Short mmCIF file of C-alpha atoms in Angstrom, two decimals:
data_model
loop_
_atom_site.label_atom_id
_atom_site.label_comp_id
_atom_site.label_asym_id
_atom_site.label_seq_id
_atom_site.Cartn_x
_atom_site.Cartn_y
_atom_site.Cartn_z
CA MET A 145 -7.91 -2.34 8.34
CA VAL A 146 -10.91 -2.91 10.54
CA LYS A 147 -12.00 -6.58 10.37
CA HIS A 148 -15.66 -7.23 9.34
CA HIS A 149 -15.29 -11.16 9.68
CA LYS A 150 -15.45 -13.36 12.75
CA GLU A 151 -12.23 -15.02 14.15
CA ALA A 152 -13.44 -18.34 12.87
CA PHE A 153 -12.72 -17.02 9.40
CA ASP A 154 -9.17 -16.42 10.27
CA ARG A 155 -8.76 -19.99 11.51
CA ILE A 156 -9.94 -21.76 8.37
CA SER A 157 -7.33 -22.88 5.64
CA GLU A 158 -5.97 -20.33 3.23
CA GLU A 159 -7.55 -22.57 0.53
CA LYS A 160 -11.04 -22.48 2.09
CA ARG A 161 -10.89 -18.63 2.71
CA SER A 162 -9.88 -18.30 -0.97
CA ARG A 163 -12.73 -20.47 -2.41
CA ILE A 164 -15.19 -18.32 -0.26
CA LEU A 165 -13.77 -14.98 -1.41
CA HIS A 166 -13.62 -16.00 -4.96
CA SER A 167 -17.22 -17.28 -4.85
CA ALA A 168 -18.15 -13.91 -3.28
CA ILE A 169 -16.33 -12.00 -5.99
CA ASP A 170 -18.32 -13.86 -8.72
CA GLU A 171 -21.67 -13.33 -7.10
CA PHE A 172 -21.32 -9.61 -5.96
CA SER A 173 -19.55 -8.60 -9.43
CA SER A 174 -22.36 -10.23 -11.49
CA MET A 175 -25.46 -9.70 -9.40
CA GLY A 176 -24.49 -6.38 -7.46
CA PHE A 177 -24.77 -6.08 -3.69
CA SER A 178 -28.60 -5.87 -3.36
CA ASN A 179 -29.25 -9.13 -5.50
CA ALA A 180 -26.26 -11.13 -4.30
CA ASN A 181 -27.28 -14.30 -2.52
CA ILE A 182 -25.15 -15.53 0.40
CA ASN A 183 -26.68 -18.97 -0.16
CA GLU A 184 -25.34 -19.09 -3.78
CA ILE A 185 -22.03 -17.96 -2.53
CA ALA A 186 -21.80 -20.62 0.00
CA ARG A 187 -23.05 -23.15 -2.50
CA ASN A 188 -20.37 -22.34 -5.09
CA ALA A 189 -17.66 -22.27 -2.43
CA GLY A 190 -18.46 -25.67 -1.29
CA VAL A 191 -19.40 -24.62 2.25
CA SER A 192 -22.61 -24.84 4.31
CA ILE A 193 -24.75 -21.69 4.86
CA GLY A 194 -24.28 -22.50 8.63
CA SER A 195 -20.50 -22.21 8.28
CA MET A 196 -20.86 -18.90 6.39
CA TYR A 197 -22.87 -17.42 9.37
CA ASN A 198 -20.13 -18.76 11.51
CA TYR A 199 -17.67 -16.58 9.63
CA PHE A 200 -19.77 -13.58 8.89
CA ASN A 201 -22.61 -11.98 10.82
CA SER A 202 -24.36 -10.75 7.61
CA LYS A 203 -24.09 -10.47 3.97
CA GLU A 204 -22.94 -6.85 4.58
CA ASP A 205 -20.01 -8.14 6.61
CA LEU A 206 -19.14 -10.43 3.92
CA PHE A 207 -19.06 -7.63 1.22
CA LEU A 208 -17.02 -5.39 3.52
CA THR A 209 -14.34 -8.21 4.02
CA LEU A 210 -14.31 -8.60 0.29
CA ILE A 211 -13.70 -4.79 -0.03
CA ASN A 212 -10.75 -5.09 2.44
CA HIS A 213 -9.45 -8.11 0.53
CA ALA A 214 -9.56 -5.80 -2.72
CA TYR A 215 -7.73 -2.97 -0.87
CA GLN A 216 -5.15 -5.49 0.37
CA LYS A 217 -4.64 -6.65 -3.34
CA LEU A 218 -4.26 -3.15 -4.68
CA GLU A 219 -1.74 -2.35 -1.83
CA GLU A 220 0.27 -5.40 -2.79
CA ALA A 221 0.22 -4.03 -6.34
CA ILE A 222 1.40 -0.59 -5.37
CA SER A 223 4.03 -2.16 -3.05
CA ASN A 224 5.82 -3.54 -5.99
CA VAL A 225 5.98 -0.14 -7.78
CA ASN A 226 9.31 1.55 -7.53
CA LEU A 227 8.32 4.94 -5.85
CA GLN A 228 11.83 5.89 -4.67
CA ASP A 229 13.69 6.58 -7.74
CA GLY A 230 13.17 9.34 -10.46
CA ASP A 231 11.25 12.43 -10.59
CA ILE A 232 7.49 13.11 -9.98
CA PHE A 233 6.49 12.11 -13.61
CA GLU A 234 8.36 8.98 -13.66
CA LYS A 235 6.84 7.92 -10.34
CA LEU A 236 3.39 8.84 -11.58
CA GLU A 237 3.75 6.86 -14.83
CA ARG A 238 4.82 3.71 -12.92
CA LEU A 239 1.63 4.19 -10.87
CA VAL A 240 -0.49 4.66 -13.88
CA ARG A 241 0.91 1.49 -15.42
CA ALA A 242 0.41 -0.46 -12.20
CA ALA A 243 -3.18 0.78 -12.00
CA GLN A 244 -3.82 -0.16 -15.53
CA ASP A 245 -2.37 -3.60 -15.16
CA HIS A 246 -4.17 -4.18 -11.94
CA ALA A 247 -7.54 -3.15 -13.54
CA LYS A 248 -7.11 -5.44 -16.34
CA LYS A 249 -6.16 -8.36 -14.15
CA ASN A 250 -8.86 -7.77 -11.48
CA ARG A 251 -11.93 -6.69 -13.43
CA LYS A 252 -14.36 -8.14 -11.05
CA MET A 253 -12.80 -6.57 -7.95
CA ILE A 254 -12.89 -3.02 -9.58
CA GLN A 255 -16.63 -3.79 -10.47
CA ILE A 256 -17.44 -4.41 -6.75
CA TYR A 257 -15.52 -1.35 -5.64
CA LEU A 258 -17.42 0.79 -8.31
CA ASP A 259 -20.73 -0.70 -6.99
CA MET A 260 -19.63 0.38 -3.38
CA THR A 261 -19.60 4.00 -4.42
CA SER A 262 -23.22 4.16 -5.45
CA GLU A 263 -25.69 6.00 -3.33
CA GLY A 264 -27.51 2.73 -2.39
CA LEU A 265 -24.42 1.58 -0.48
CA THR A 266 -23.47 4.76 1.25
CA LEU A 267 -24.12 3.43 4.75
CA LEU A 268 -21.85 0.28 4.04
CA SER A 269 -19.05 2.52 2.59
CA LYS A 270 -19.14 4.57 5.71
CA ARG A 271 -18.06 1.45 7.62
CA LEU A 272 -14.90 1.22 5.84
CA SER A 273 -11.58 2.59 7.30
CA ARG A 274 -10.54 4.34 4.13
CA LYS A 275 -6.92 3.61 5.08
CA MET A 276 -5.79 3.09 1.54
CA GLU A 277 -7.33 6.43 0.38
CA THR A 278 -5.63 8.29 3.17
CA ILE A 279 -2.23 6.59 2.50
CA THR A 280 -2.73 7.55 -1.38
CA ALA A 281 -3.64 11.16 -0.63
CA GLU A 282 -0.50 11.69 1.73
CA PHE A 283 1.62 10.09 -0.87
CA TYR A 284 0.46 12.63 -3.72
CA HIS A 285 0.55 15.59 -1.31
CA ARG A 286 4.30 14.93 -0.34
CA LEU A 287 5.20 14.06 -4.00
CA ILE A 288 3.74 17.36 -5.39
CA ILE A 289 5.17 19.56 -2.33
CA ASN A 290 8.73 18.02 -2.87
CA ALA A 291 8.34 18.53 -6.74
CA LYS A 292 7.52 22.19 -5.99
CA LYS A 293 10.51 22.73 -3.79
CA ASN A 294 12.88 21.28 -6.43
CA GLY A 295 11.40 23.47 -9.05
CA LEU A 296 9.94 20.62 -11.24
CA ILE A 297 6.44 21.83 -11.31
CA ARG A 298 4.68 25.27 -10.94
CA SER A 299 4.78 26.95 -7.49
CA ASP A 300 1.15 27.91 -7.64
CA VAL A 301 -0.12 24.23 -7.84
CA ASP A 302 -2.55 23.46 -4.99
CA GLU A 303 -1.09 20.01 -3.82
CA LYS A 304 -4.40 19.01 -2.46
CA VAL A 305 -6.61 19.77 -5.44
CA ALA A 306 -3.93 18.45 -7.70
CA SER A 307 -3.68 15.26 -5.69
CA PHE A 308 -7.58 14.75 -6.11
CA CYS A 309 -7.22 15.31 -9.76
CA ILE A 310 -4.47 12.74 -10.15
CA ASP A 311 -6.17 10.14 -8.08
CA ASN A 312 -9.43 10.64 -10.02
CA LEU A 313 -7.55 10.11 -13.35
CA ILE A 314 -6.08 6.84 -12.20
CA LEU A 315 -9.32 5.76 -10.49
CA LEU A 316 -11.36 6.46 -13.78
CA LEU A 317 -8.52 4.70 -15.74
CA GLN A 318 -9.38 1.61 -13.67
CA PHE A 319 -13.09 1.86 -14.11
CA SER A 320 -12.58 2.14 -17.88
CA TYR A 321 -11.34 -1.46 -18.00
CA THR A 322 -14.28 -2.62 -15.81
CA THR A 323 -17.97 -2.32 -16.87
CA ASP A 324 -19.44 -2.34 -20.25
CA TYR A 325 -20.47 1.12 -19.80
CA PHE A 326 -17.08 2.58 -18.85
CA ARG A 327 -15.54 0.49 -21.54
CA GLU A 328 -17.64 1.94 -24.13
CA ARG A 329 -17.22 5.47 -22.65
CA MET A 330 -13.46 5.00 -23.03
CA LYS A 331 -13.90 4.04 -26.71
CA ILE A 332 -16.04 7.18 -27.49
CA PHE A 333 -13.61 9.62 -25.67
CA ALA A 334 -10.12 8.01 -26.43
CA GLY A 335 -10.81 6.07 -29.58
CA LYS A 336 -12.49 2.69 -30.59
CA ASN A 337 -9.27 0.95 -30.20
CA ALA A 338 -8.28 2.55 -26.78
CA LEU A 339 -8.75 -0.65 -24.84
CA LYS A 340 -5.96 -2.20 -26.95
CA GLU A 341 -3.64 0.68 -26.98
CA ASP A 342 -2.25 0.75 -23.32
CA GLU A 343 0.97 2.54 -24.09
CA ARG A 344 -1.03 5.52 -25.87
CA ILE A 345 -3.35 5.75 -22.95
CA VAL A 346 -0.66 5.79 -20.45
CA GLN A 347 1.50 8.31 -22.29
CA GLY A 348 -1.52 10.45 -23.06
CA ILE A 349 -2.32 10.66 -19.20
CA ILE A 350 1.24 11.46 -18.38
CA LYS A 351 1.49 14.13 -20.90
CA PHE A 352 -1.80 15.68 -19.64
CA MET A 353 -0.44 15.59 -15.95
CA ARG A 354 2.60 17.11 -17.06
CA TYR A 355 0.90 19.86 -18.92
CA GLY A 356 -1.45 20.51 -15.69
CA LEU A 357 1.45 20.54 -13.30
CA CYS A 358 4.16 22.31 -15.38
CA GLY A 359 2.23 24.25 -17.99
CA LYS A 360 4.53 22.81 -20.50
CA PRO A 361 5.31 19.41 -22.25
#
């Protein structure tokens, strides 16, 4: 991924980098990008504001560094998923479970990612490499093409549109464990106990995907 921090940030200890990133996560997730204060981030991390500007040119670069950190954490979560064995639906179920688990454990990070998608941060989002999205899209494309060749799903499925739909389902699932708005939205659509019914949600999503790709349960 493209680096948005200065070399000095790479040279400090892992413990100090972690303090800065966790402080930034707390500030950006609670205040949003516009209202986040880099002075508060420095104070809560126990570093001077001068040091912060020795690591980052601006609040924008700190924010983008944090987004890259979030991508790396998501990439680590996905790398632990077995995507070699089983058919398309077994692989998709493992991905859905991993996404659900990741969102519940990293609520603040998902909140920051969600904020990044707002129109007000369009210029910032354009500075991101989008490496993860590209890798994910290519994975879904290959998965669906192979499933069609093996007769596991309908031959008329458009792999690109289907990939877009699958990714949106998984993305929205993660948002549904993040903000109060999306949590309440999930309760309205999936039931008041949906946030406690992980297995029902996973099975419901996979069944929906199966119907969409196969036209049968």
